[in-house]
CSV table of C-alpha atoms in Angstrom, one decimal:
chain,number,residue,atom,x,y,z
K,1,MET,CA,193.0,-213.0,49.1
K,2,LEU,CA,191.2,-209.9,48.5
K,3,TYR,CA,193.0,-206.8,50.8
K,4,PHE,CA,190.9,-204.6,52.3
K,5,ASP,CA,193.3,-203.1,54.5
K,6,HIS,CA,194.5,-200.3,52.6
K,7,SER,CA,194.3,-197.8,55.8
K,8,ALA,CA,196.8,-200.1,57.2
K,9,SER,CA,199.4,-200.1,54.6
K,10,THR,CA,198.8,-200.0,50.8
K,11,PRO,CA,200.9,-202.0,48.3
K,12,PRO,CA,203.5,-199.5,46.2
K,13,TYR,CA,202.9,-198.4,43.1
K,14,GLU,CA,205.4,-200.5,40.6
K,15,GLU,CA,206.6,-197.2,39.2
K,16,VAL,CA,207.2,-196.1,42.8
K,17,ILE,CA,209.0,-199.2,43.7
K,18,GLU,CA,211.5,-199.4,40.0
K,19,THR,CA,212.0,-195.5,41.1
K,20,MET,CA,213.1,-196.3,44.8
K,21,MET,CA,215.3,-199.6,43.2
K,22,GLN,CA,216.7,-197.2,40.5
K,23,VAL,CA,218.1,-194.2,43.5
K,24,MET,CA,219.2,-197.2,45.4
K,25,LYS,CA,221.8,-198.2,42.8
K,26,LYS,CA,222.8,-195.1,41.4
K,27,HIS,CA,222.4,-192.1,44.1
K,28,TYR,CA,223.9,-193.7,47.1
K,29,ALA,CA,226.0,-190.3,48.5
K,30,ASN,CA,225.0,-188.9,51.1
K,31,PRO,CA,222.9,-185.4,50.5
K,32,SER,CA,225.4,-183.8,53.0
K,33,SER,CA,228.5,-184.5,51.1
K,34,LEU,CA,230.1,-181.4,49.1
K,35,HIS,CA,231.4,-183.4,46.5
K,36,ALA,CA,229.3,-184.5,42.6
K,37,GLY,CA,227.3,-187.0,44.2
K,38,GLY,CA,226.2,-185.6,47.6
K,39,VAL,CA,225.0,-182.6,45.4
K,40,GLU,CA,223.2,-184.4,43.1
K,41,ALA,CA,221.4,-186.5,45.9
K,42,ALA,CA,220.9,-183.2,47.6
K,43,GLY,CA,219.5,-181.9,44.3
K,44,LEU,CA,217.0,-185.1,44.3
K,45,ILE,CA,215.8,-184.4,47.7
K,46,GLN,CA,214.6,-180.3,46.3
K,47,ARG,CA,213.0,-181.8,43.6
K,48,SER,CA,210.9,-184.4,45.6
K,49,ARG,CA,210.4,-181.5,48.0
K,50,ALA,CA,209.2,-178.9,45.2
K,51,LEU,CA,207.1,-181.9,43.7
K,52,ILE,CA,205.1,-182.4,46.8
K,53,ALA,CA,204.8,-178.5,47.0
K,54,GLU,CA,203.2,-178.7,43.7
K,55,GLN,CA,201.2,-181.4,43.9
K,56,MET,CA,200.0,-179.8,47.5
K,57,LYS,CA,199.4,-176.3,46.1
K,58,THR,CA,201.5,-175.0,48.8
K,59,THR,CA,203.7,-172.0,48.5
K,60,LYS,CA,203.4,-170.7,52.0
K,61,GLY,CA,206.0,-172.8,53.6
K,62,SER,CA,208.4,-176.0,53.0
K,63,TRP,CA,207.8,-179.9,53.3
K,64,LEU,CA,209.5,-182.1,55.9
K,65,PHE,CA,210.8,-185.6,55.6
K,66,THR,CA,210.4,-187.9,58.2
K,67,SER,CA,210.3,-191.6,59.3
K,68,GLY,CA,206.4,-191.8,58.8
K,69,GLY,CA,202.8,-190.4,59.9
K,70,THR,CA,203.8,-191.0,63.6
K,71,GLU,CA,207.2,-188.8,63.7
K,72,SER,CA,205.4,-185.7,61.2
K,73,ASN,CA,202.4,-185.9,64.5
K,74,ASN,CA,205.3,-185.9,67.3
K,75,LEU,CA,207.3,-183.4,66.1
K,76,ALA,CA,204.3,-181.2,64.4
K,77,ILE,CA,203.0,-181.1,68.2
K,78,LYS,CA,205.8,-181.2,70.6
K,79,GLY,CA,208.2,-179.3,68.2
K,80,VAL,CA,204.9,-176.9,69.1
K,81,ALA,CA,204.6,-177.2,72.4
K,82,LYS,CA,208.4,-176.8,73.7
K,83,GLN,CA,208.9,-174.0,71.2
K,84,TYR,CA,205.8,-171.8,72.6
K,85,ARG,CA,205.8,-172.8,76.0
K,86,SER,CA,206.4,-169.1,77.3
K,87,ARG,CA,203.0,-168.1,75.1
K,88,GLY,CA,201.0,-170.5,76.6
K,89,ASN,CA,200.7,-174.6,77.7
K,90,HIS,CA,197.2,-175.1,77.1
K,91,ILE,CA,196.4,-177.6,73.8
K,92,ILE,CA,193.6,-178.6,71.6
K,93,ALA,CA,192.5,-181.8,70.0
K,94,THR,CA,189.4,-183.9,69.5
K,95,SER,CA,188.4,-187.0,71.8
K,96,ILE,CA,189.1,-189.4,68.4
K,97,GLU,CA,192.8,-188.8,67.1
K,98,HIS,CA,195.1,-191.2,66.1
K,99,ALA,CA,197.6,-192.7,68.5
K,100,SER,CA,200.2,-191.3,67.6
K,101,VAL,CA,198.3,-188.0,68.4
K,102,HIS,CA,196.8,-188.9,71.4
K,103,GLU,CA,199.6,-190.6,73.2
K,104,THR,CA,201.9,-187.6,72.6
K,105,LEU,CA,199.5,-185.1,74.1
K,106,LYS,CA,199.4,-187.7,77.4
K,107,GLN,CA,203.2,-187.3,77.5
K,108,LEU,CA,202.7,-183.6,77.7
K,109,GLU,CA,200.0,-183.7,80.3
K,110,ALA,CA,202.7,-185.7,82.2
K,111,GLU,CA,205.3,-183.0,81.6
K,112,GLY,CA,203.0,-180.0,82.7
K,113,TYR,CA,200.8,-179.0,79.3
K,114,LEU,CA,197.1,-178.8,79.9
K,115,VAL,CA,194.9,-180.6,77.1
K,116,THR,CA,191.1,-179.9,76.2
K,117,TYR,CA,190.1,-183.1,74.5
K,118,VAL,CA,186.7,-181.8,72.6
K,119,PRO,CA,184.4,-184.7,72.3
K,120,VAL,CA,182.1,-185.4,69.0
K,121,SER,CA,178.9,-186.3,67.9
K,122,SER,CA,177.2,-189.7,67.6
K,123,SER,CA,178.4,-189.5,64.3
K,124,GLY,CA,182.0,-189.3,64.5
K,125,HIS,CA,182.1,-185.0,63.9
K,126,VAL,CA,183.4,-182.4,66.1
K,127,GLN,CA,182.1,-179.1,65.6
K,128,VAL,CA,183.5,-175.9,65.5
K,129,LYS,CA,181.9,-173.9,67.8
K,130,HIS,CA,183.2,-176.4,70.6
K,131,ILE,CA,186.7,-175.9,69.8
K,132,GLN,CA,186.7,-172.2,69.8
K,133,ALA,CA,184.5,-172.5,73.4
K,134,ALA,CA,187.6,-174.0,74.0
K,135,ILE,CA,190.4,-171.4,73.2
K,136,THR,CA,191.8,-169.4,75.8
K,137,LYS,CA,194.8,-167.3,76.0
K,138,ASP,CA,196.9,-170.1,76.6
K,139,THR,CA,196.1,-171.9,74.0
K,140,ILE,CA,199.6,-172.6,71.5
K,141,LEU,CA,197.8,-175.5,69.3
K,142,VAL,CA,195.0,-177.1,68.2
K,143,THR,CA,195.3,-180.3,66.4
K,144,VAL,CA,192.6,-182.2,64.4
K,145,MET,CA,192.5,-185.1,61.8
K,146,HIS,CA,191.4,-184.5,58.5
K,147,VAL,CA,189.7,-188.1,57.7
K,148,ASN,CA,189.5,-190.5,61.2
K,149,ASN,CA,191.4,-194.0,60.5
K,150,GLU,CA,189.2,-196.0,62.2
K,151,ILE,CA,185.8,-195.2,61.0
K,152,GLY,CA,186.4,-192.3,58.5
K,153,THR,CA,184.7,-189.7,59.1
K,154,ILE,CA,185.6,-186.2,57.7
K,155,GLN,CA,186.3,-183.3,60.2
K,156,PRO,CA,185.1,-179.9,59.2
K,157,ILE,CA,188.9,-178.6,59.0
K,158,GLN,CA,188.0,-175.7,56.5
K,159,GLU,CA,186.1,-174.3,59.0
K,160,ILE,CA,188.3,-174.6,61.8
K,161,GLY,CA,191.3,-173.2,59.8
K,162,GLU,CA,189.0,-169.8,59.1
K,163,MET,CA,187.7,-169.9,62.7
K,164,LEU,CA,191.1,-169.8,64.0
K,165,LYS,CA,192.2,-167.2,62.1
K,166,GLU,CA,190.9,-164.7,64.7
K,167,TYR,CA,193.7,-166.2,67.1
K,168,PRO,CA,196.6,-165.6,65.6
K,169,LYS,CA,199.1,-166.8,68.3
K,170,THR,CA,197.3,-170.3,67.9
K,171,ILE,CA,198.7,-172.5,65.5
K,172,PHE,CA,196.7,-175.3,63.8
K,173,HIS,CA,198.1,-179.0,63.0
K,174,VAL,CA,196.1,-181.5,61.2
K,175,ASP,CA,196.7,-185.0,60.8
K,176,ALA,CA,196.3,-185.5,57.4
K,177,VAL,CA,197.6,-189.2,57.2
K,178,GLN,CA,194.8,-191.0,55.4
K,179,SER,CA,193.3,-188.2,53.4
K,180,MET,CA,196.9,-186.8,51.8
K,181,GLY,CA,196.4,-187.9,47.9
K,182,LYS,CA,192.7,-188.6,48.8
K,183,LEU,CA,190.7,-186.1,49.0
K,184,ARG,CA,191.1,-182.4,48.8
K,185,LEU,CA,193.5,-180.9,50.9
K,186,ASP,CA,194.3,-176.9,51.0
K,187,PRO,CA,196.9,-176.0,53.5
K,188,ASP,CA,197.7,-173.0,52.7
K,189,GLY,CA,194.3,-172.0,51.9
K,190,TRP,CA,192.7,-173.5,54.7
K,191,GLY,CA,194.7,-171.7,57.0
K,192,ILE,CA,197.0,-174.4,58.4
K,193,ASP,CA,200.0,-174.3,59.8
K,194,LEU,CA,201.1,-178.3,60.4
K,195,VAL,CA,200.2,-181.4,58.2
K,196,SER,CA,201.2,-184.6,58.6
K,197,GLY,CA,201.3,-187.2,56.0
K,198,SER,CA,202.3,-190.8,55.2
K,199,ALA,CA,203.9,-192.1,52.2
K,200,HIS,CA,202.6,-196.1,52.9
K,201,LYS,CA,199.1,-194.6,52.5
K,202,LEU,CA,199.1,-193.6,49.4
K,203,ARG,CA,201.0,-196.3,48.0
K,204,GLY,CA,204.6,-195.5,48.7
K,205,PRO,CA,207.1,-196.9,50.3
K,206,ARG,CA,207.0,-197.5,54.1
K,207,GLY,CA,209.5,-195.4,56.4
K,208,ILE,CA,208.9,-191.8,55.4
K,209,GLY,CA,206.5,-189.5,55.6
K,210,PHE,CA,205.7,-186.0,55.4
K,211,LEU,CA,205.0,-183.0,57.6
K,212,TYR,CA,204.6,-179.2,56.0
K,213,VAL,CA,205.3,-176.2,58.3
K,214,ARG,CA,204.0,-172.7,57.2
K,215,GLU,CA,206.6,-170.2,57.1
K,216,GLY,CA,207.2,-168.6,60.0
K,217,VAL,CA,205.9,-171.4,62.3
K,218,LYS,CA,208.7,-172.9,64.3
K,219,LEU,CA,209.3,-176.1,65.7
K,220,TYR,CA,212.0,-177.1,68.8
K,221,PRO,CA,213.6,-180.2,67.1
K,222,LEU,CA,213.3,-183.6,68.6
K,223,SER,CA,216.3,-185.1,67.5
K,224,SER,CA,219.4,-183.6,68.3
K,225,GLY,CA,222.5,-183.3,65.5
K,226,GLY,CA,223.4,-182.3,62.0
K,227,THR,CA,221.4,-179.4,60.0
K,228,HIS,CA,219.1,-181.4,57.6
K,229,GLU,CA,215.5,-181.0,56.7
K,230,LEU,CA,216.2,-176.8,57.2
K,231,GLY,CA,217.4,-177.0,60.8
K,232,PHE,CA,214.2,-179.3,62.1
K,233,ARG,CA,215.4,-182.5,62.1
K,234,ALA,CA,219.0,-184.2,62.4
K,235,GLY,CA,219.5,-187.3,60.5
K,236,THR,CA,221.0,-188.8,57.1
K,237,GLU,CA,218.2,-188.5,54.6
K,238,ASN,CA,216.8,-191.6,52.8
K,239,VAL,CA,217.2,-190.9,49.5
K,240,PRO,CA,215.3,-193.4,48.1
K,241,ALA,CA,212.1,-193.4,50.0
K,242,ILE,CA,212.0,-189.5,49.8
K,243,VAL,CA,212.1,-189.6,45.8
K,244,ALA,CA,209.7,-192.7,45.7
K,245,ALA,CA,207.2,-191.1,48.0
K,246,ALA,CA,207.1,-188.0,46.3
K,247,LYS,CA,206.6,-189.8,42.9
K,248,ALA,CA,203.7,-192.3,44.7
K,249,LEU,CA,202.2,-188.2,46.0
K,250,ARG,CA,201.8,-187.1,42.5
K,251,LEU,CA,200.4,-190.7,41.0
K,252,SER,CA,197.8,-190.4,43.7
K,253,VAL,CA,197.1,-186.8,43.5
K,254,GLU,CA,196.7,-187.1,39.6
K,255,GLY,CA,194.0,-189.8,40.0
K,256,SER,CA,192.2,-188.7,43.2
K,257,VAL,CA,189.3,-187.3,41.2
K,258,GLN,CA,188.5,-190.7,39.6
K,259,ARG,CA,189.2,-193.0,42.4
K,260,LYS,CA,187.0,-190.9,44.9
K,261,ASN,CA,183.9,-191.1,42.6
K,262,ARG,CA,184.7,-194.8,42.0
K,263,MET,CA,185.0,-195.6,45.7
K,264,GLU,CA,181.6,-193.7,46.4
K,265,LEU,CA,179.9,-196.0,44.6
K,266,LEU,CA,181.6,-199.1,46.1
K,267,SER,CA,181.4,-197.9,49.9
K,268,LYS,CA,177.7,-197.2,49.2
K,269,GLN,CA,177.0,-200.7,47.7
K,270,LEU,CA,178.9,-202.2,51.3
K,271,ARG,CA,177.2,-199.7,53.4
K,272,SER,CA,173.7,-200.6,52.4
K,273,PHE,CA,174.6,-204.3,53.0
K,274,ILE,CA,175.7,-203.5,56.2
K,275,GLN,CA,172.3,-201.8,57.2
K,276,SER,CA,170.5,-204.4,55.5
K,277,LYS,CA,171.7,-206.8,58.5
K,278,GLN,CA,170.0,-206.3,61.5
K,279,GLU,CA,173.1,-208.0,63.1
K,280,LEU,CA,175.3,-205.5,62.3
K,281,LYS,CA,176.0,-201.3,63.3
K,282,LEU,CA,177.1,-199.1,60.8
K,283,ASN,CA,179.7,-196.9,62.6
K,284,GLY,CA,179.9,-193.0,61.7
K,285,ALA,CA,177.7,-191.0,59.4
K,286,GLU,CA,178.5,-188.4,56.3
K,287,PRO,CA,180.7,-186.7,55.7
K,288,LEU,CA,183.1,-189.8,55.1
K,289,ALA,CA,186.3,-191.0,53.4
K,290,PRO,CA,184.5,-193.2,51.0
K,291,ASN,CA,187.6,-195.8,51.4
K,292,ILE,CA,186.5,-196.2,54.7
K,293,ILE,CA,183.9,-198.6,55.7
K,294,HIS,CA,183.8,-199.2,60.0
K,295,PHE,CA,181.2,-201.6,61.2
K,296,SER,CA,180.5,-203.5,64.6
K,297,TYR,CA,178.8,-207.0,65.5
K,298,PRO,CA,178.1,-206.3,68.8
K,299,GLY,CA,178.6,-208.9,71.2
K,300,MET,CA,180.8,-210.6,69.1
K,301,LYS,CA,184.4,-210.3,69.3
K,302,PRO,CA,186.2,-208.4,66.0
K,303,GLU,CA,189.0,-211.1,66.0
K,304,VAL,CA,186.4,-213.8,65.7
K,305,ILE,CA,185.0,-211.9,62.5
K,306,VAL,CA,188.3,-210.7,61.0
K,307,HIS,CA,190.0,-214.5,61.3
K,308,MET,CA,186.6,-215.8,59.6
K,309,LEU,CA,186.9,-213.3,56.8
K,310,GLU,CA,190.4,-214.8,56.1
K,311,GLN,CA,189.0,-217.7,55.8
K,312,ASN,CA,186.8,-216.5,53.0
K,313,GLY,CA,190.0,-215.1,51.6
K,314,ILE,CA,189.3,-211.3,52.5
K,315,ILE,CA,191.6,-209.5,54.6
K,316,ALA,CA,190.8,-206.7,57.0
K,317,SER,CA,190.7,-205.7,60.6
K,318,THR,CA,189.6,-204.5,63.3
K,319,LYS,CA,190.5,-201.0,64.4
K,320,SER,CA,193.9,-199.2,63.5
K,321,ALA,CA,196.3,-201.6,62.8
K,322,CYS,CA,198.4,-199.8,65.8
K,323,SER,CA,196.1,-200.8,68.4
K,324,SER,CA,194.7,-203.9,66.4
K,325,LYS,CA,196.6,-206.4,69.1
K,326,ASP,CA,195.1,-204.7,72.0
K,327,ASN,CA,191.9,-206.3,73.6
K,328,LYS,CA,190.4,-202.8,75.1
K,329,PRO,CA,186.9,-201.5,73.4
K,330,SER,CA,187.6,-198.9,71.1
K,331,ARG,CA,188.5,-195.6,72.1
K,332,VAL,CA,187.3,-194.2,69.3
K,333,LEU,CA,183.6,-196.0,69.4
K,334,LEU,CA,183.4,-195.1,73.1
K,335,ALA,CA,183.8,-191.4,72.0
K,336,LEU,CA,181.1,-191.4,70.2
K,337,GLY,CA,179.1,-193.0,72.9
K,338,ALA,CA,178.8,-196.2,72.0
K,339,SER,CA,178.3,-199.1,75.0
K,340,GLU,CA,181.3,-201.2,76.0
K,341,LYS,CA,180.2,-204.3,74.1
K,342,HIS,CA,179.1,-202.7,70.7
K,343,ALA,CA,182.9,-200.9,71.0
K,344,SER,CA,184.9,-204.1,71.5
K,345,GLY,CA,183.0,-205.2,67.7
K,346,GLY,CA,184.1,-203.0,65.2
K,347,VAL,CA,185.5,-204.0,61.9
K,348,ARG,CA,187.1,-202.2,59.4
K,349,ILE,CA,187.0,-202.1,55.8
K,350,SER,CA,189.1,-200.1,53.5
K,351,LEU,CA,189.5,-199.7,49.9
K,352,GLY,CA,191.8,-199.4,47.2
K,353,ASP,CA,192.9,-198.6,43.6
K,354,GLU,CA,192.1,-202.5,42.7
K,355,HIS,CA,188.7,-203.0,44.2
K,356,GLU,CA,185.5,-203.5,41.8
K,357,GLN,CA,181.6,-204.3,42.1
K,358,LYS,CA,182.6,-207.4,41.9
K,359,HIS,CA,184.9,-207.8,45.2
K,360,MET,CA,182.3,-206.1,47.0
K,361,ASN,CA,179.6,-209.1,46.2
K,362,GLU,CA,182.1,-211.1,47.4
K,363,LEU,CA,183.0,-209.5,50.5
K,364,SER,CA,178.9,-209.2,50.9
K,365,LEU,CA,178.5,-212.9,50.3
K,366,ALA,CA,181.2,-213.8,52.8
K,367,LEU,CA,179.4,-211.6,55.6
K,368,THR,CA,176.8,-213.3,55.3
K,369,ARG,CA,178.3,-216.8,55.2
K,370,ILE,CA,180.1,-215.7,59.0
K,371,ILE,CA,176.7,-213.9,60.3
K,372,GLU,CA,175.0,-217.5,59.6
K,373,GLN,CA,177.1,-219.0,61.4
K,374,LEU,CA,178.1,-216.5,64.4
K,375,LYS,CA,174.1,-215.7,64.9
K,376,PRO,CA,174.1,-219.1,67.3
K,377,LEU,CA,176.6,-217.9,69.4
K,378,GLU,CA,175.3,-214.7,70.0
K,379,ARG,CA,174.5,-215.0,73.3
K,380,SER,CA,177.5,-217.5,74.1
K,381,SER,CA,179.5,-216.0,77.0
K,382,THR,CA,182.7,-217.2,74.5
K,383,TYR,CA,181.7,-214.2,72.8
């Protein structure tokens, strides 16, 4: 089977698996304990923290460890909202944020916070001027994803960060789950206060995430207990996963330039094929992440195409893994101005390190066969 669902989860590096096993065997002591075993475990966490800071070139803040991208986003957004409530109650986000951001904001709205969802263009990009126009004296947070998890559009994070320097009381959070370790990301240089990441999106273990917190930014803890993770997140740390996650990030960053160049060629090939088929519609436009290709077959249920791809030995997905089991039209495609019919038929292809040109050829041939099979059914009410 060809696995084209790397945006949902990635196969861990062999070195990462080996590292995690070794730490589980040798360093099982609680890192909060004062005995030698605890001190050694705590040292591994600190070295992992330092390694991530080195790889991400951050010197103005600290990296926390969470249970994943969802918790990182929740802690960043709710932590700011509750910590700085006396400063204001207004938050700005784009209309195409990941569910872990979107649903968090909906919860805060129910608690009395005001949220402005800035629209994106038909290509899937937000304009800096629209974010700036939404800022008020009560704006405490701007949250914008770096790469959209569904269609792969890259947002102008650097430009937004530069603009927000004019608003020192407004905190800037970036959901970098789909870009960390893959694309250039400079939290310190771009004026980002909070950055979320997830290890299993960059060939690390599941259940471990990252959150960068710029020095001086305070977060209201979402869990009560001990003073773990610099006091922002109570709970005994998952030492094996932390060490393995740091290693996965290092390996990903070290190969990021070569990977990006290679994937740009592969995605260009696949996008050209999709554009050559009148039945298919490519979603999103440059700048795009090189590893995500998203298209629709208007009038066809995406799960039908995904199951037919699987019958051809290819694993793909409909939208984000978090939302793939609901039957609603894509919230992201609707935000781009797509019709409900178009927004109901999206399929995501996401590339990984193992893919080569021959795999693009296999995928293109499979899609050609599927289109020929589905053509007679295009006008059927069944689909």
